[in-house]
Amino acid sequence: MKGLNLIGSGVVFHVPSFFSELKELDEKGLPRVYDRILVSDRVHINLDLHLAVDGLEEIELGENKIGTTGRGIGPCYSTKAARSGIRLAEVFKAELFESKLRRLASGFAKRYGDLLRYDVEDEIARFREYRPKLARFVVDAVSFMRSAQEKNMNILVEGANMSGINNTTRVGMGSFKTEDLGEGRPLVDGVVVVGRLDLVVMRYSIAINYYTALNLTKLDVLDSFETIKIAVAYKNPETGEELASYPTDPDILDQAQVVYHEMPGWKRPTTNVKTFDDLPKQAQDYVEFIESFVRVKVKWIGTGPDRESMIEKSVV
């Protein structure tokens, strides 16, 4: 088997999307799709109830709305934290599952009244169909991972929504200090707003996570820029003093001004370049400035949308 995938315990799991995506991959010809993925029995179920509630919470927040994807993720994590959510293992105890789901739906109905457009019996009926189909994918993830480690298997961990919630490609509301708001060329990719590299956020993330190497993506996006601006500090707009670190207070963050370091662009295509030495000198300088500033080496450099468009750089 080429690779085995595990959806870990910390995520929230939307069952209809799971089956829909597996079907799509199977139709595209990916081999043995249904044999190469497992799901932790500890994941919390992202119900259609959570999706229905998500939009209502945004309306309730008004101008202070979060700007979520509307997929129920926030409400699902809320019920997880409140210990009222439903784990995948509980789906297979039909009576328990149905009683917990009805209790959740009743609670949200009391809060939102007629605004809540949701039929709990419909969702219960759908899970009666999902239950036998899900069984083959469910594992005790703790035991599974312990076994994989004991066998010295290669393990690649993928995560999302880490520190800063990926501040240089932002979906939703919230402070995005390096977003381009019209100065020069707008950096927009579909509905995702893209901004300049923020080394303040990166250094904060490194302090928390203690990375040993970095993956620098989208280098080729900068190919046409005359000048490249990199955020290196935030400062108090009233005093002009630089902030000591990434601020916790969202009001301070919103008001802070960004200090940029400017570097000359390379004005040459880097798409599909495969070695660091083949990059333009200005692009090499850009990478080395990042390394020097955050004190962590860049090991991988993305030079295009294809999987093969990647430089693996020595970090010795």
Coordinates of C-alpha atoms in Angstrom, one line a residue:
M1 CA 0.0 0.0 0.0
K2 CA 1.5 3.3 -1.1
G3 CA 0.2 5.4 1.8
L4 CA -2.3 5.2 4.6
N5 CA -4.2 8.3 5.8
L6 CA -5.6 8.9 9.3
I7 CA -8.1 11.6 10.2
G8 CA -6.9 12.3 13.7
S9 CA -8.8 12.9 16.9
G10 CA -8.5 16.7 17.1
V11 CA -10.5 17.5 14.0
V12 CA -14.3 17.8 13.5
F13 CA -15.7 15.4 10.9
H14 CA -18.5 16.1 8.5
V15 CA -19.7 12.7 7.3
P16 CA -21.5 13.7 4.1
S17 CA -18.4 15.6 2.9
F18 CA -16.2 12.6 3.7
F19 CA -18.2 10.2 1.5
S20 CA -18.6 12.9 -1.2
E21 CA -14.8 13.5 -1.4
L22 CA -14.0 9.8 -1.4
K23 CA -16.4 9.3 -4.3
E24 CA -14.8 12.2 -6.2
L25 CA -11.3 10.8 -5.7
D26 CA -12.4 7.4 -6.8
E27 CA -14.0 8.7 -10.0
K28 CA -10.8 10.5 -10.8
G29 CA -9.0 7.2 -10.7
L30 CA -7.0 7.4 -7.5
P31 CA -6.3 3.7 -6.7
R32 CA -7.8 2.0 -3.6
V33 CA -9.3 5.1 -2.2
Y34 CA -11.6 3.3 0.2
D35 CA -8.7 1.2 1.5
R36 CA -6.3 4.0 2.3
I37 CA -8.1 6.1 4.8
L38 CA -9.0 5.7 8.5
V39 CA -10.8 7.9 11.0
S40 CA -10.2 8.2 14.7
D41 CA -13.2 7.1 16.8
R42 CA -12.6 10.1 18.9
V43 CA -13.3 12.8 16.3
H44 CA -16.3 15.0 17.0
I45 CA -19.1 14.9 14.4
N46 CA -19.7 18.1 12.5
L47 CA -23.5 17.8 12.1
D48 CA -25.7 19.6 9.7
L49 CA -27.2 21.1 12.8
H50 CA -23.8 22.9 13.3
L51 CA -24.0 24.2 9.7
A52 CA -27.5 25.6 10.3
V53 CA -26.4 27.3 13.5
D54 CA -23.2 28.7 12.0
G55 CA -24.9 31.3 9.9
L56 CA -27.2 32.3 12.8
E57 CA -24.3 32.9 15.1
E58 CA -22.8 35.2 12.5
I59 CA -26.0 37.2 12.2
E60 CA -26.1 37.4 16.0
L61 CA -22.6 38.9 16.1
G62 CA -23.5 41.6 13.5
E63 CA -20.5 43.9 12.8
N64 CA -18.3 41.8 15.0
K65 CA -18.9 38.6 13.0
I66 CA -16.0 36.3 12.6
G67 CA -16.4 35.7 8.9
T68 CA -16.4 31.9 9.0
T69 CA -16.7 29.5 6.1
G70 CA -20.2 28.7 7.2
R71 CA -19.5 25.0 7.4
G72 CA -20.3 24.5 11.1
I73 CA -16.8 24.1 12.3
G74 CA -16.9 26.8 15.0
P75 CA -20.2 25.6 16.5
C76 CA -18.9 22.0 16.4
Y77 CA -15.8 22.9 18.4
S78 CA -18.0 24.9 20.8
T79 CA -20.1 21.8 21.5
K80 CA -16.9 19.8 21.9
A81 CA -15.6 22.2 24.4
A82 CA -18.9 22.2 26.2
R83 CA -18.9 18.4 26.3
S84 CA -22.2 18.2 24.6
G85 CA -20.9 17.2 21.2
I86 CA -21.0 13.8 19.7
R87 CA -17.9 11.6 19.0
L88 CA -17.7 9.2 16.1
A89 CA -17.7 6.2 18.5
E90 CA -21.1 7.4 19.8
V91 CA -22.6 7.2 16.3
F92 CA -22.6 3.4 16.6
K93 CA -24.7 3.5 19.7
A94 CA -27.9 4.5 18.0
E95 CA -30.0 5.2 21.0
L96 CA -27.2 7.4 22.6
F97 CA -26.5 9.2 19.4
E98 CA -30.1 10.1 18.8
S99 CA -30.8 11.2 22.3
K100 CA -27.7 13.5 22.3
L101 CA -28.6 14.9 18.9
R102 CA -32.1 15.7 19.9
R103 CA -30.9 17.3 23.1
L104 CA -28.5 19.5 21.0
A105 CA -31.1 20.5 18.5
S106 CA -33.6 21.3 21.3
G107 CA -31.0 23.6 23.0
F108 CA -30.3 25.5 19.7
A109 CA -34.0 25.7 19.0
K110 CA -34.6 27.4 22.3
R111 CA -31.8 29.9 21.5
Y112 CA -32.8 30.7 17.9
G113 CA -36.5 29.9 17.7
D114 CA -38.0 30.0 14.2
L115 CA -34.7 31.3 12.8
L116 CA -33.3 27.8 13.0
R117 CA -34.1 25.9 9.8
Y118 CA -33.3 22.3 10.7
D119 CA -35.0 18.9 10.9
V120 CA -33.5 16.7 13.5
E121 CA -35.4 13.6 12.4
D122 CA -34.0 14.0 8.9
E123 CA -30.4 14.0 10.2
I124 CA -31.1 11.0 12.4
A125 CA -32.4 9.2 9.4
R126 CA -29.3 10.0 7.3
F127 CA -27.1 8.7 10.1
R128 CA -29.0 5.4 10.0
E129 CA -27.7 5.1 6.5
Y130 CA -24.2 6.3 7.2
R131 CA -23.7 4.0 10.2
P132 CA -22.9 0.7 8.4
K133 CA -20.9 2.5 5.7
L134 CA -18.7 4.2 8.3
A135 CA -17.8 1.2 10.3
R136 CA -14.9 0.0 8.0
F137 CA -13.0 3.3 8.4
V138 CA -13.1 3.7 12.2
V139 CA -10.1 2.9 14.4
D140 CA -8.7 3.7 17.8
A141 CA -6.2 6.3 16.6
V142 CA -4.1 6.2 19.7
S143 CA -3.4 2.4 19.4
F144 CA -3.0 2.8 15.6
M145 CA -0.3 5.5 16.0
R146 CA 1.5 3.7 18.7
S147 CA 1.7 0.7 16.5
A148 CA 3.0 2.8 13.6
Q149 CA 5.7 4.3 15.8
E150 CA 6.8 0.9 17.1
K151 CA 7.1 -0.3 13.5
N152 CA 9.2 2.8 12.6
M153 CA 6.8 3.8 9.9
N154 CA 7.3 7.1 8.2
I155 CA 4.7 9.5 9.6
L156 CA 3.8 12.9 8.0
V157 CA 1.6 15.1 10.1
E158 CA -0.7 17.7 8.5
G159 CA -2.4 20.4 10.6
A160 CA -4.5 23.5 10.0
N161 CA -5.5 26.6 12.0
M162 CA -2.3 26.9 13.8
S163 CA -0.8 30.0 15.5
G164 CA -1.9 33.1 13.6
I165 CA -4.4 31.1 11.6
N166 CA -2.1 31.3 8.5
N167 CA -2.0 35.2 8.5
T168 CA -0.6 35.5 4.9
T169 CA -3.6 33.7 3.3
R170 CA -6.7 34.7 5.1
V171 CA -10.3 33.6 4.9
G172 CA -12.8 35.4 7.0
M173 CA -12.7 38.5 9.2
G174 CA -10.0 39.5 11.7
S175 CA -6.8 41.5 11.6
F176 CA -4.6 40.9 8.6
K177 CA -1.8 43.4 8.9
T178 CA -0.1 42.8 5.6
E179 CA -3.2 42.6 3.4
D180 CA -2.9 44.7 0.3
L181 CA -5.7 47.3 0.4
G182 CA -5.1 48.9 -2.9
E183 CA -1.6 50.2 -2.8
G184 CA 0.0 49.0 -6.0
R185 CA -1.0 45.6 -7.2
P186 CA -3.9 43.8 -5.3
L187 CA -3.0 40.4 -4.2
V188 CA -6.2 38.4 -4.6
D189 CA -6.6 34.8 -5.4
G190 CA -10.3 34.0 -5.9
V191 CA -12.1 34.6 -2.6
V192 CA -8.9 34.2 -0.6
V193 CA -7.1 37.5 0.1
V194 CA -3.3 37.2 0.0
G195 CA -0.9 39.6 1.5
R196 CA 2.8 40.3 2.0
L197 CA 5.0 38.0 4.1
D198 CA 4.7 38.8 7.8
L199 CA 7.8 37.9 9.7
V200 CA 6.3 39.2 13.0
V201 CA 3.7 36.5 12.8
M202 CA 6.3 33.9 11.6
R203 CA 8.6 34.7 14.5
Y204 CA 5.8 34.4 17.0
S205 CA 4.8 31.0 15.5
I206 CA 8.4 29.8 15.7
A207 CA 8.6 30.8 19.3
I208 CA 5.5 28.7 20.1
N209 CA 6.2 25.7 17.9
Y210 CA 10.1 25.6 17.7
Y211 CA 10.3 24.7 14.0
T212 CA 13.6 23.1 12.8
A213 CA 13.0 24.1 9.1
L214 CA 10.5 26.1 7.1
N215 CA 8.6 25.6 3.8
L216 CA 8.4 28.8 1.9
T217 CA 5.5 28.7 -0.6
K218 CA 4.5 30.8 -3.6
L219 CA 7.9 32.2 -4.4
D220 CA 6.9 32.4 -8.1
V221 CA 3.9 34.7 -7.2
L222 CA 6.5 37.4 -6.6
D223 CA 8.2 37.1 -10.0
S224 CA 6.7 40.3 -11.5
F225 CA 7.2 42.6 -8.5
E226 CA 9.7 45.5 -8.8
T227 CA 10.0 45.8 -5.0
I228 CA 9.1 43.2 -2.4
K229 CA 8.0 44.4 1.0
I230 CA 8.4 42.2 4.1
A231 CA 6.8 43.0 7.4
V232 CA 9.5 43.0 10.1
A233 CA 7.8 44.8 13.0
Y234 CA 4.7 46.5 14.3
K235 CA 4.7 49.9 15.9
N236 CA 2.5 52.0 18.1
P237 CA 1.0 54.7 15.8
E238 CA 0.9 57.3 18.6
T239 CA 4.4 56.9 20.0
G240 CA 6.2 55.3 17.0
E241 CA 7.7 52.7 19.3
E242 CA 8.0 49.2 18.0
L243 CA 5.9 46.5 19.8
A244 CA 8.1 44.0 21.6
S245 CA 6.1 41.0 20.2
Y246 CA 3.0 39.9 18.4
P247 CA 0.2 41.5 20.5
T248 CA -2.5 39.5 22.3
D249 CA -5.0 42.4 22.5
P250 CA -6.9 42.5 19.2
D251 CA -7.4 46.3 19.6
I252 CA -3.7 46.9 19.8
L253 CA -3.2 44.6 16.8
D254 CA -5.8 46.4 14.7
Q255 CA -4.2 49.8 15.5
A256 CA -0.6 48.8 15.1
Q257 CA 1.3 50.1 12.0
V258 CA 3.4 47.7 10.0
V259 CA 7.2 48.3 9.5
Y260 CA 8.3 47.0 6.2
H261 CA 11.7 46.0 4.9
E262 CA 12.0 46.5 1.2
M263 CA 14.1 44.3 -1.2
P264 CA 14.5 44.5 -5.0
G265 CA 12.4 42.0 -7.0
W266 CA 14.0 39.6 -9.5
K267 CA 11.6 40.3 -12.4
R268 CA 12.4 36.8 -13.8
P269 CA 10.3 33.6 -13.9
T270 CA 11.0 31.2 -11.1
T271 CA 8.2 28.8 -12.0
N272 CA 9.4 25.1 -11.8
V273 CA 12.9 26.0 -10.8
K274 CA 14.3 22.9 -9.1
T275 CA 17.5 24.1 -7.4
F276 CA 18.4 27.0 -5.1
D277 CA 21.4 27.9 -7.2
D278 CA 19.2 28.4 -10.3
L279 CA 17.1 31.0 -8.6
P280 CA 17.9 34.7 -9.5
K281 CA 20.3 36.3 -7.0
Q282 CA 17.6 38.6 -5.7
A283 CA 15.3 35.6 -4.9
Q284 CA 18.2 33.9 -3.1
D285 CA 18.7 37.1 -1.1
Y286 CA 15.0 37.1 -0.2
V287 CA 15.1 33.6 1.1
E288 CA 18.3 34.2 3.1
F289 CA 16.9 37.4 4.6
I290 CA 14.0 35.4 6.0
E291 CA 16.3 32.8 7.4
S292 CA 18.5 35.4 9.0
F293 CA 15.6 37.3 10.5
V294 CA 13.7 34.3 12.0
R295 CA 16.9 32.2 12.7
V296 CA 15.4 29.1 11.1
K297 CA 16.5 27.7 7.8
V298 CA 14.2 27.3 4.8
K299 CA 14.4 23.7 3.5
W300 CA 11.6 23.7 0.9
I301 CA 10.7 26.5 -1.6
G302 CA 7.5 26.3 -3.7
T303 CA 8.0 27.5 -7.3
G304 CA 4.6 26.7 -8.8
P305 CA 1.2 25.0 -8.3
D306 CA 2.4 21.5 -9.3
R307 CA 3.6 19.0 -6.7
E308 CA 7.0 18.8 -8.5
S309 CA 7.5 22.5 -8.4
M310 CA 9.5 22.4 -5.2
I311 CA 13.2 23.2 -4.3
E312 CA 14.7 21.1 -1.6
K313 CA 17.4 23.2 -0.1
S314 CA 20.3 22.1 2.1
V315 CA 19.9 23.4 5.7
V316 CA 23.4 22.4 6.9

